[in-house]
Coordinates of N, CA and C in Angstrom, one line a residue:
M296 N -13.0 -17.3 23.3 CA -12.9 -18.2 22.2 C -12.6 -17.3 20.9
T297 N -11.6 -17.7 20.1 CA -11.3 -17.0 18.9 C -12.2 -17.4 17.8
S298 N -12.8 -16.3 17.1 CA -13.7 -16.6 16.0 C -12.9 -16.9 14.8
V299 N -13.4 -17.7 13.9 CA -12.8 -18.0 12.6 C -13.3 -17.1 11.5
P300 N -12.5 -16.3 10.8 CA -13.0 -15.5 9.8 C -13.8 -16.2 8.7
T301 N -14.9 -15.6 8.3 CA -15.7 -16.3 7.3 C -15.1 -16.1 5.9
P302 N -14.9 -17.2 5.2 CA -14.2 -17.1 3.9 C -15.0 -16.3 2.9
I303 N -14.4 -15.5 2.1 CA -15.1 -14.8 1.1 C -15.3 -15.7 -0.1
P304 N -16.6 -15.7 -0.6 CA -16.9 -16.5 -1.8 C -16.0 -16.2 -3.0
S305 N -15.7 -17.2 -3.8 CA -14.8 -17.0 -4.9 C -15.2 -15.9 -5.8
R306 N -16.4 -15.8 -6.2 CA -16.8 -14.7 -7.1 C -16.6 -13.3 -6.5
T307 N -16.9 -13.2 -5.2 CA -16.7 -11.9 -4.5 C -15.2 -11.6 -4.5
Q308 N -14.4 -12.6 -4.2 CA -13.0 -12.4 -4.1 C -12.4 -12.0 -5.5
Y309 N -12.9 -12.6 -6.5 CA -12.5 -12.2 -7.9 C -12.8 -10.8 -8.2
V310 N -14.1 -10.4 -7.9 CA -14.5 -9.0 -8.1 C -13.7 -8.1 -7.3
L311 N -13.5 -8.4 -6.0 CA -12.7 -7.6 -5.1 C -11.3 -7.3 -5.6
E312 N -10.6 -8.4 -6.0 CA -9.3 -8.2 -6.5 C -9.2 -7.4 -7.8
E313 N -10.2 -7.6 -8.6 CA -10.1 -6.9 -9.9 C -10.4 -5.4 -9.8
I314 N -11.4 -5.1 -8.9 CA -11.7 -3.7 -8.7 C -10.4 -3.0 -8.0
K315 N -9.9 -3.7 -7.0 CA -8.7 -3.2 -6.4 C -7.5 -3.0 -7.4
R316 N -7.3 -4.0 -8.2 CA -6.3 -3.8 -9.3 C -6.5 -2.6 -10.1
R317 N -7.7 -2.4 -10.6 CA -8.1 -1.3 -11.4 C -7.8 0.1 -10.7
I318 N -8.2 0.1 -9.4 CA -8.0 1.3 -8.6 C -6.5 1.6 -8.5
L319 N -5.7 0.6 -8.1 CA -4.3 0.8 -7.8 C -3.4 1.0 -9.0
T320 N -4.0 0.7 -10.2 CA -3.2 0.9 -11.5 C -3.8 2.1 -12.2
G321 N -4.7 2.8 -11.6 CA -5.2 4.1 -12.2 C -6.3 3.9 -13.3
Q322 N -6.8 2.7 -13.5 CA -7.9 2.5 -14.5 C -9.2 3.0 -13.9
L323 N -9.3 2.9 -12.6 CA -10.4 3.6 -11.9 C -9.8 4.7 -11.1
T324 N -10.2 6.0 -11.4 CA -9.5 7.1 -10.8 C -10.3 7.6 -9.5
P325 N -9.5 8.3 -8.7 CA -10.2 8.9 -7.5 C -11.4 9.8 -7.8
G326 N -12.5 9.5 -7.1 CA -13.7 10.2 -7.3 C -14.6 9.6 -8.3
Q327 N -14.1 8.6 -9.0 CA -15.0 7.9 -10.0 C -16.0 7.1 -9.4
A328 N -17.3 7.1 -9.9 CA -18.4 6.4 -9.4 C -18.2 4.9 -9.7
L329 N -18.6 4.1 -8.8 CA -18.6 2.6 -9.0 C -20.0 2.1 -8.9
V330 N -20.6 1.8 -10.0 CA -22.0 1.5 -10.1 C -22.2 0.0 -10.1
E331 N -22.9 -0.6 -9.2 CA -23.1 -2.0 -9.0 C -23.5 -2.7 -10.3
T332 N -24.5 -2.2 -10.9 CA -25.1 -2.8 -12.1 C -24.0 -2.9 -13.2
E333 N -23.3 -1.8 -13.4 CA -22.3 -1.7 -14.5 C -21.1 -2.7 -14.2
L334 N -20.7 -2.7 -12.9 CA -19.6 -3.6 -12.6 C -20.0 -5.1 -12.7
A335 N -21.3 -5.4 -12.3 CA -21.8 -6.7 -12.4 C -21.8 -7.2 -13.8
A336 N -22.2 -6.3 -14.7 CA -22.3 -6.7 -16.2 C -20.8 -6.9 -16.7
Q337 N -19.9 -6.1 -16.3 CA -18.5 -6.2 -16.7 C -17.9 -7.5 -16.3
F338 N -18.2 -8.0 -15.1 CA -17.6 -9.2 -14.5 C -18.5 -10.4 -14.7
G339 N -19.7 -10.2 -15.3 CA -20.5 -11.4 -15.6 C -21.0 -12.1 -14.3
V340 N -21.3 -11.2 -13.3 CA -21.8 -11.8 -12.0 C -23.1 -11.0 -11.6
S341 N -23.8 -11.5 -10.6 CA -24.9 -10.7 -10.0 C -24.4 -9.5 -9.2
K342 N -25.3 -8.7 -8.8 CA -24.9 -7.5 -8.0 C -24.4 -7.9 -6.6
T343 N -24.8 -9.1 -6.1 CA -24.4 -9.4 -4.7 C -22.9 -9.5 -4.5
P344 N -22.1 -10.2 -5.3 CA -20.7 -10.2 -5.1 C -20.0 -8.8 -5.3
V345 N -20.6 -8.0 -6.2 CA -20.1 -6.7 -6.4 C -20.3 -5.9 -5.1
R346 N -21.5 -6.0 -4.6 CA -21.9 -5.2 -3.4 C -21.0 -5.6 -2.2
E347 N -20.8 -6.9 -2.0 CA -19.9 -7.4 -0.9 C -18.5 -6.9 -1.1
A348 N -18.0 -7.0 -2.4 CA -16.6 -6.5 -2.7 C -16.5 -5.1 -2.3
L349 N -17.4 -4.3 -2.7 CA -17.4 -2.8 -2.4 C -17.4 -2.5 -0.9
K350 N -18.1 -3.3 -0.2 CA -18.1 -3.1 1.3 C -16.8 -3.4 1.9
T351 N -16.1 -4.5 1.4 CA -14.8 -4.8 1.8 C -13.8 -3.7 1.5
L352 N -13.9 -3.2 0.3 CA -13.0 -2.1 -0.2 C -13.2 -0.9 0.6
A353 N -14.4 -0.6 1.0 CA -14.7 0.5 1.9 C -14.0 0.4 3.2
G354 N -14.0 -0.9 3.7 CA -13.3 -1.1 5.0 C -11.9 -0.9 4.9
T355 N -11.2 -1.1 3.8 CA -9.8 -0.9 3.6 C -9.4 0.5 3.3
G356 N -10.5 1.3 3.0 CA -10.2 2.7 2.7 C -10.0 3.1 1.2
L357 N -10.2 2.1 0.3 CA -10.0 2.4 -1.1 C -11.3 3.0 -1.7
V358 N -12.4 2.8 -1.2 CA -13.6 3.4 -1.8 C -14.4 4.0 -0.6
V359 N -15.3 4.9 -1.0 CA -16.2 5.6 0.0 C -17.6 5.4 -0.4
M360 N -18.4 5.0 0.6 CA -19.8 4.8 0.4 C -20.6 6.0 1.0
S361 N -21.4 6.6 0.2 CA -22.2 7.8 0.6 C -23.7 7.6 0.3
Q362 N -24.5 8.0 1.2 CA -26.0 7.8 1.0 C -26.5 8.6 -0.2
Y363 N -25.8 9.7 -0.6 CA -26.2 10.5 -1.6 C -25.4 10.3 -2.9
K364 N -24.1 10.0 -2.8 CA -23.3 9.9 -4.0 C -23.1 8.5 -4.4
G365 N -23.5 7.5 -3.6 CA -23.2 6.1 -3.9 C -21.8 5.8 -3.5
V366 N -21.2 4.9 -4.3 CA -19.9 4.4 -4.0 C -18.9 5.0 -5.0
T367 N -17.8 5.6 -4.5 CA -16.8 6.2 -5.4 C -15.4 5.8 -4.9
V368 N -14.5 5.9 -5.8 CA -13.1 5.6 -5.5 C -12.6 6.8 -4.6
R369 N -11.9 6.4 -3.5 CA -11.5 7.5 -2.6 C -10.7 8.5 -3.2
M370 N -11.0 9.8 -2.9 CA -10.1 10.9 -3.3 C -8.8 10.9 -2.6
V371 N -7.8 11.3 -3.2 CA -6.5 11.4 -2.6 C -6.1 12.9 -2.6
D372 N -5.8 13.4 -1.4 CA -5.3 14.8 -1.2 C -4.2 14.8 -0.2
A373 N -3.7 16.0 0.1 CA -2.6 16.1 1.0 C -3.0 15.6 2.4
D374 N -4.2 15.9 2.9 CA -4.6 15.4 4.2 C -4.6 13.9 4.3
M375 N -5.2 13.3 3.3 CA -5.3 11.8 3.2 C -3.9 11.2 3.2
A376 N -3.0 11.8 2.3 CA -1.6 11.3 2.2 C -0.9 11.4 3.6
R377 N -1.1 12.5 4.2 CA -0.4 12.8 5.5 C -0.8 11.8 6.5
E378 N -2.1 11.5 6.6 CA -2.7 10.6 7.6 C -2.1 9.2 7.4
V379 N -2.1 8.7 6.2 CA -1.6 7.4 5.9 C -0.1 7.3 6.1
Y380 N 0.6 8.3 5.6 CA 2.1 8.2 5.8 C 2.6 8.5 7.2
D381 N 1.8 9.2 8.0 CA 2.1 9.3 9.4 C 2.2 8.0 10.1
V382 N 1.2 7.1 9.7 CA 1.1 5.8 10.3 C 2.3 5.0 9.9
R383 N 2.6 5.1 8.6 CA 3.8 4.3 8.1 C 5.1 4.8 8.8
L384 N 5.2 6.1 8.9 CA 6.4 6.6 9.5 C 6.6 6.2 11.0
L385 N 5.5 6.1 11.7 CA 5.5 5.8 13.1 C 5.8 4.3 13.3
L386 N 5.3 3.4 12.4 CA 5.3 2.0 12.6 C 6.3 1.2 11.8
E387 N 6.5 1.6 10.5 CA 7.2 0.7 9.6 C 8.7 0.7 9.9
P388 N 9.4 1.8 10.1 CA 10.8 1.7 10.5 C 11.1 0.9 11.8
E389 N 10.2 1.0 12.8 CA 10.3 0.3 14.0 C 10.2 -1.2 13.7
A390 N 9.2 -1.6 12.8 CA 9.0 -3.0 12.5 C 10.3 -3.5 11.8
L391 N 10.8 -2.8 10.9 CA 12.1 -3.2 10.2 C 13.2 -3.4 11.2
K392 N 13.4 -2.4 12.1 CA 14.4 -2.5 13.1 C 14.3 -3.8 13.9
R393 N 13.1 -4.1 14.3 CA 12.9 -5.3 15.1 C 13.2 -6.6 14.2
A394 N 12.8 -6.5 13.0 CA 13.1 -7.7 12.1 C 14.6 -7.9 11.9
V395 N 15.3 -6.8 11.8 CA 16.8 -7.0 11.6 C 17.4 -7.5 12.9
R396 N 17.0 -6.9 14.0 CA 17.6 -7.2 15.3 C 17.4 -8.7 15.7
R397 N 16.3 -9.2 15.2 CA 16.0 -10.6 15.6 C 16.6 -11.6 14.5
G398 N 17.3 -11.1 13.5 CA 17.9 -11.9 12.5 C 16.9 -12.6 11.6
A399 N 15.8 -11.9 11.3 CA 14.8 -12.5 10.5 C 15.3 -12.6 9.0
S400 N 14.8 -13.6 8.3 CA 15.2 -13.8 6.9 C 14.5 -12.7 6.1
L401 N 15.3 -12.1 5.2 CA 14.8 -11.0 4.3 C 14.8 -11.4 2.8
E402 N 14.8 -12.7 2.6 CA 14.9 -13.3 1.2 C 13.7 -12.9 0.4
A403 N 12.5 -12.8 1.1 CA 11.3 -12.4 0.4 C 11.4 -10.9 -0.1
A404 N 12.1 -10.1 0.7 CA 12.3 -8.7 0.3 C 13.2 -8.6 -0.9
R405 N 14.3 -9.4 -0.8 CA 15.2 -9.5 -2.0 C 14.5 -9.9 -3.2
S406 N 13.7 -11.0 -3.1 CA 13.0 -11.5 -4.3 C 12.0 -10.4 -4.8
A407 N 11.3 -9.7 -4.0 CA 10.4 -8.7 -4.4 C 11.1 -7.6 -5.1
L408 N 12.3 -7.2 -4.6 CA 13.1 -6.2 -5.2 C 13.5 -6.6 -6.6
T409 N 13.9 -7.8 -6.8 CA 14.3 -8.4 -8.1 C 13.1 -8.3 -9.1
R410 N 11.9 -8.7 -8.6 CA 10.7 -8.6 -9.4 C 10.4 -7.2 -9.8
A411 N 10.6 -6.3 -8.9 CA 10.3 -4.9 -9.3 C 11.2 -4.4 -10.3
D412 N 12.5 -4.8 -10.2 CA 13.5 -4.3 -11.2 C 13.2 -4.9 -12.6
Q413 N 12.6 -6.1 -12.6 CA 12.4 -6.8 -13.9 C 10.9 -6.6 -14.4
A414 N 10.1 -5.8 -13.7 CA 8.7 -5.6 -14.1 C 8.7 -4.9 -15.4
T415 N 7.6 -5.3 -16.2 CA 7.5 -4.7 -17.5 C 6.3 -3.8 -17.6
D416 N 5.5 -3.6 -16.5 CA 4.5 -2.6 -16.5 C 4.2 -2.1 -15.1
T417 N 3.5 -1.0 -15.1 CA 3.2 -0.3 -13.8 C 2.6 -1.2 -12.8
A418 N 1.6 -2.0 -13.2 CA 0.9 -2.8 -12.2 C 1.8 -3.8 -11.5
E419 N 2.6 -4.5 -12.4 CA 3.6 -5.5 -11.8 C 4.6 -4.9 -10.9
R420 N 5.1 -3.7 -11.3 CA 6.1 -3.0 -10.5 C 5.5 -2.5 -9.2
S421 N 4.3 -2.0 -9.2 CA 3.6 -1.5 -8.0 C 3.4 -2.7 -7.0
L422 N 3.0 -3.8 -7.5 CA 2.7 -5.0 -6.7 C 4.0 -5.5 -6.0
A423 N 5.1 -5.5 -6.8 CA 6.4 -6.0 -6.3 C 6.9 -5.0 -5.2
N424 N 6.7 -3.7 -5.4 CA 7.1 -2.7 -4.4 C 6.3 -2.9 -3.1
R425 N 5.0 -3.1 -3.2 CA 4.2 -3.3 -2.0 C 4.7 -4.6 -1.3
E426 N 5.0 -5.6 -2.0 CA 5.5 -6.9 -1.4 C 6.9 -6.6 -0.8
F427 N 7.7 -5.8 -1.4 CA 9.0 -5.5 -0.8 C 8.8 -4.9 0.6
H428 N 8.0 -3.9 0.7 CA 7.8 -3.2 2.0 C 7.2 -4.2 3.0
R429 N 6.3 -5.0 2.6 CA 5.6 -5.9 3.5 C 6.6 -7.0 4.0
A430 N 7.5 -7.4 3.1 CA 8.5 -8.4 3.5 C 9.5 -7.8 4.5
L431 N 9.7 -6.5 4.6 CA 10.5 -5.9 5.5 C 9.9 -5.8 6.9
Y432 N 8.6 -5.5 7.0 CA 8.0 -5.3 8.3 C 7.3 -6.6 8.9
L433 N 6.9 -7.5 8.0 CA 6.2 -8.7 8.5 C 6.9 -9.6 9.5
P434 N 8.3 -9.8 9.3 CA 9.0 -10.7 10.2 C 9.5 -9.9 11.5
C435 N 8.8 -8.9 11.9 CA 9.2 -8.1 13.0 C 9.0 -8.8 14.4
G436 N 8.3 -9.9 14.4 CA 8.1 -10.7 15.6 C 6.9 -10.3 16.4
N437 N 6.1 -9.3 15.9 CA 4.9 -8.8 16.5 C 3.8 -8.8 15.5
P438 N 3.0 -9.9 15.5 CA 1.9 -10.1 14.5 C 0.9 -8.9 14.5
L439 N 0.6 -8.3 15.6 CA -0.3 -7.2 15.7 C 0.3 -6.0 14.9
L440 N 1.6 -5.7 15.1 CA 2.2 -4.6 14.4 C 2.1 -4.9 12.9
G441 N 2.4 -6.1 12.5 CA 2.3 -6.4 11.1 C 0.9 -6.2 10.5
R442 N -0.1 -6.6 11.3 CA -1.5 -6.4 10.8 C -1.9 -4.9 10.8
M443 N -1.4 -4.1 11.7 CA -1.7 -2.7 11.7 C -1.1 -2.1 10.4
L444 N 0.1 -2.5 10.0 CA 0.7 -2.0 8.8 C -0.1 -2.5 7.5
D445 N -0.5 -3.7 7.6 CA -1.3 -4.3 6.5 C -2.6 -3.5 6.3
E446 N -3.1 -2.9 7.3 CA -4.4 -2.2 7.2 C -4.3 -0.9 6.4
V447 N -3.1 -0.4 6.3 CA -2.9 0.9 5.5 C -2.2 0.6 4.2
R448 N -1.9 -0.6 3.9 CA -1.2 -0.9 2.6 C -1.9 -0.4 1.4
D449 N -3.2 -0.7 1.3 CA -4.0 -0.3 0.1 C -4.1 1.2 0.0
Q450 N -4.3 1.8 1.1 CA -4.4 3.3 1.1 C -3.1 3.9 0.6
A451 N -2.0 3.4 1.2 CA -0.6 3.8 0.8 C -0.4 3.6 -0.7
A452 N -0.9 2.5 -1.2 CA -0.7 2.1 -2.7 C -1.5 3.1 -3.5
L453 N -2.7 3.5 -3.0 CA -3.5 4.5 -3.8 C -2.8 5.8 -3.8
V454 N -2.3 6.3 -2.7 CA -1.5 7.5 -2.7 C -0.4 7.4 -3.7
S455 N 0.3 6.3 -3.7 CA 1.5 6.1 -4.7 C 1.0 6.1 -6.1
A456 N -0.1 5.5 -6.4 CA -0.6 5.4 -7.7 C -0.9 6.8 -8.3
V457 N -1.5 7.6 -7.5 CA -1.9 9.0 -7.9 C -0.6 9.8 -8.1
A458 N 0.4 9.6 -7.2 CA 1.6 10.4 -7.3 C 2.4 10.0 -8.5
W459 N 2.5 8.6 -8.7 CA 3.3 8.1 -9.9 C 2.6 8.6 -11.2
A460 N 1.3 8.6 -11.2 CA 0.6 9.1 -12.5 C 1.0 10.5 -12.8
A461 N 1.2 11.3 -11.8 CA 1.5 12.7 -12.0 C 3.0 12.9 -12.3
S462 N 3.9 12.1 -11.6 CA 5.3 12.3 -11.7 C 6.0 11.0 -11.3
P463 N 6.2 10.1 -12.3 CA 6.9 8.8 -12.1 C 8.3 9.0 -11.4
S464 N 8.5 8.2 -10.4 CA 9.8 8.3 -9.7 C 10.3 6.9 -9.3
W465 N 10.0 6.0 -10.2 CA 10.4 4.6 -9.9 C 11.9 4.4 -9.7
E466 N 12.7 5.0 -10.5 CA 14.1 4.8 -10.5 C 14.7 5.3 -9.1
R467 N 14.3 6.4 -8.7 CA 14.8 6.9 -7.4 C 14.4 6.0 -6.3
E468 N 13.2 5.6 -6.3 CA 12.7 4.7 -5.2 C 13.3 3.3 -5.3
A469 N 13.6 2.9 -6.5 CA 14.3 1.6 -6.6 C 15.7 1.6 -5.9
C470 N 16.4 2.7 -6.2 CA 17.7 2.9 -5.6 C 17.6 3.0 -4.0
E471 N 16.6 3.7 -3.5 CA 16.4 3.7 -2.1 C 16.1 2.4 -1.5
H472 N 15.3 1.6 -2.3 CA 14.9 0.2 -1.8 C 16.2 -0.6 -1.7
R473 N 17.1 -0.5 -2.7 CA 18.3 -1.3 -2.6 C 19.2 -0.9 -1.5
E474 N 19.2 0.3 -1.1 CA 20.1 0.8 0.0 C 19.5 0.3 1.3
I475 N 18.1 0.4 1.4 CA 17.5 -0.1 2.7 C 17.8 -1.6 2.9
L476 N 17.6 -2.4 1.8 CA 17.9 -3.8 1.9 C 19.3 -4.1 2.2
R477 N 20.2 -3.4 1.6 CA 21.7 -3.6 1.9 C 22.0 -3.4 3.4
L478 N 21.5 -2.3 3.9 CA 21.7 -2.0 5.3 C 21.1 -3.1 6.2
A479 N 19.9 -3.5 5.8 CA 19.2 -4.6 6.6 C 20.0 -5.9 6.6
L480 N 20.4 -6.3 5.4 CA 21.2 -7.5 5.2 C 22.5 -7.5 5.9
D481 N 23.1 -6.2 6.1 CA 24.3 -6.1 6.8 C 24.1 -6.1 8.3
G482 N 22.9 -6.2 8.7 CA 22.6 -6.2 10.2 C 22.6 -4.9 10.8
D483 N 22.5 -3.8 10.1 CA 22.5 -2.4 10.6 C 21.0 -2.0 10.8
A484 N 20.5 -2.4 11.9 CA 19.1 -2.1 12.2 C 18.7 -0.7 12.2
D485 N 19.5 0.1 12.9 CA 19.3 1.6 13.0 C 19.4 2.2 11.6
G486 N 20.5 1.8 10.9 CA 20.7 2.4 9.6 C 19.6 2.1 8.6
A487 N 19.1 0.8 8.6 CA 18.1 0.4 7.7 C 16.8 1.1 8.1
A488 N 16.5 1.3 9.4 CA 15.3 2.0 9.8 C 15.3 3.4 9.4
G489 N 16.5 4.0 9.6 CA 16.6 5.5 9.2 C 16.5 5.7 7.7
A490 N 17.0 4.8 6.9 CA 16.9 4.9 5.5 C 15.4 4.7 5.0
L491 N 14.7 3.7 5.7 CA 13.3 3.5 5.4 C 12.5 4.7 5.7
H492 N 12.8 5.3 6.9 CA 12.1 6.5 7.3 C 12.3 7.6 6.3
A493 N 13.5 7.8 5.9 CA 13.8 8.9 4.9 C 13.1 8.6 3.5
H494 N 13.0 7.3 3.2 CA 12.4 6.9 1.9 C 10.9 7.3 1.9
I495 N 10.2 6.9 3.0 CA 8.8 7.1 3.1 C 8.5 8.6 3.2
A496 N 9.2 9.3 4.0 CA 9.0 10.8 4.2 C 9.2 11.6 2.9
S497 N 10.4 11.3 2.2 CA 10.7 12.0 1.1 C 9.7 11.8 0.0
F498 N 9.1 10.6 -0.1 CA 8.1 10.3 -1.2 C 6.9 11.2 -1.0
V499 N 6.3 11.2 0.2 CA 5.1 12.0 0.4 C 5.4 13.5 0.3
Q500 N 6.6 13.9 0.7 CA 6.9 15.3 0.6 C 7.1 15.8 -0.9
R501 N 7.6 14.9 -1.7 CA 7.7 15.2 -3.1 C 6.4 15.2 -3.8
A502 N 5.6 14.2 -3.5 CA 4.3 14.0 -4.1 C 3.2 15.0 -3.7
F503 N 3.2 15.3 -2.4 CA 2.2 16.2 -1.8 C 2.9 17.2 -0.9
P504 N 3.7 18.2 -1.5 CA 4.4 19.2 -0.7 C 3.5 20.0 0.3
E505 N 2.2 20.1 -0.1 CA 1.3 20.9 0.7 C 0.9 20.1 2.0
A506 N 1.3 18.9 2.1 CA 1.0 18.1 3.3 C 1.9 18.6 4.4
G507 N 3.0 19.3 4.2 CA 3.9 19.8 5.2 C 4.7 18.6 5.8
D508 N 5.2 18.9 7.0 CA 6.0 17.9 7.7 C 5.2 16.7 8.1
T509 N 5.5 15.5 7.7 CA 4.7 14.3 8.1 C 5.1 13.8 9.4
A510 N 6.3 14.2 9.9 CA 6.8 13.7 11.2 C 7.5 14.9 11.9
P511 N 6.8 15.7 12.7 CA 7.3 16.8 13.4 C 8.6 16.4 14.2
G512 N 9.6 17.2 14.1 CA 10.8 17.0 14.9 C 11.8 16.0 14.2
Q513 N 11.4 15.6 12.9 CA 12.3 14.6 12.3 C 12.6 15.1 10.8
E514 N 12.7 16.4 10.7 CA 13.0 17.0 9.4 C 14.3 16.4 8.9
G515 N 14.4 16.1 7.6 CA 15.6 15.6 7.0 C 15.7 14.1 7.1
Q516 N 14.8 13.5 7.9 CA 14.9 12.0 8.0 C 13.6 11.5 7.4
E517 N 13.6 10.1 7.3 CA 12.4 9.5 6.7 C 11.6 8.9 7.9

């Protein structure tokens, strides 16, 4: 019998989304302590929704809970970036290839790309870029594959936020996004998957060169 997920109370959901937004836009930086009482006062809620939100964020890999240090925003280093992007490199191009081959609609990806181009701030552009990637892999026809990629979305966004803060590269990535979408809309499944692979790999290599090759045996590709 399939269990039904327990809905998250509205206050907890609000706190969860706001903390996530602050992390992914750099307002809360890697290693920064997240104190329940301080957050509760900021959001005008009790400590309970804050505690539940932090537990959920720990489950997605955005924060770390330690018996001695309390709760902190997850640190981003080359090892963490390599782990997250290895998963994306293994799964995301394959998901896009399947989506293209089955003739899935990519209008959501086109719409997200337009929103990213029209974004007026970092938070809006980051969200649109995340939606663009999700719109490419979600219609792959394998719900489990989509969920697996969803599980690393927040961690990938944290890596991106840290990298962009150090060296903004929006314009280059926007051009790469447009080429990926063009190939996908043309029905070129292999070409789109290859372009996506190159896009993901080149980003982590630029941002964290000390991470080394993220995909052994696929140098020069994404």
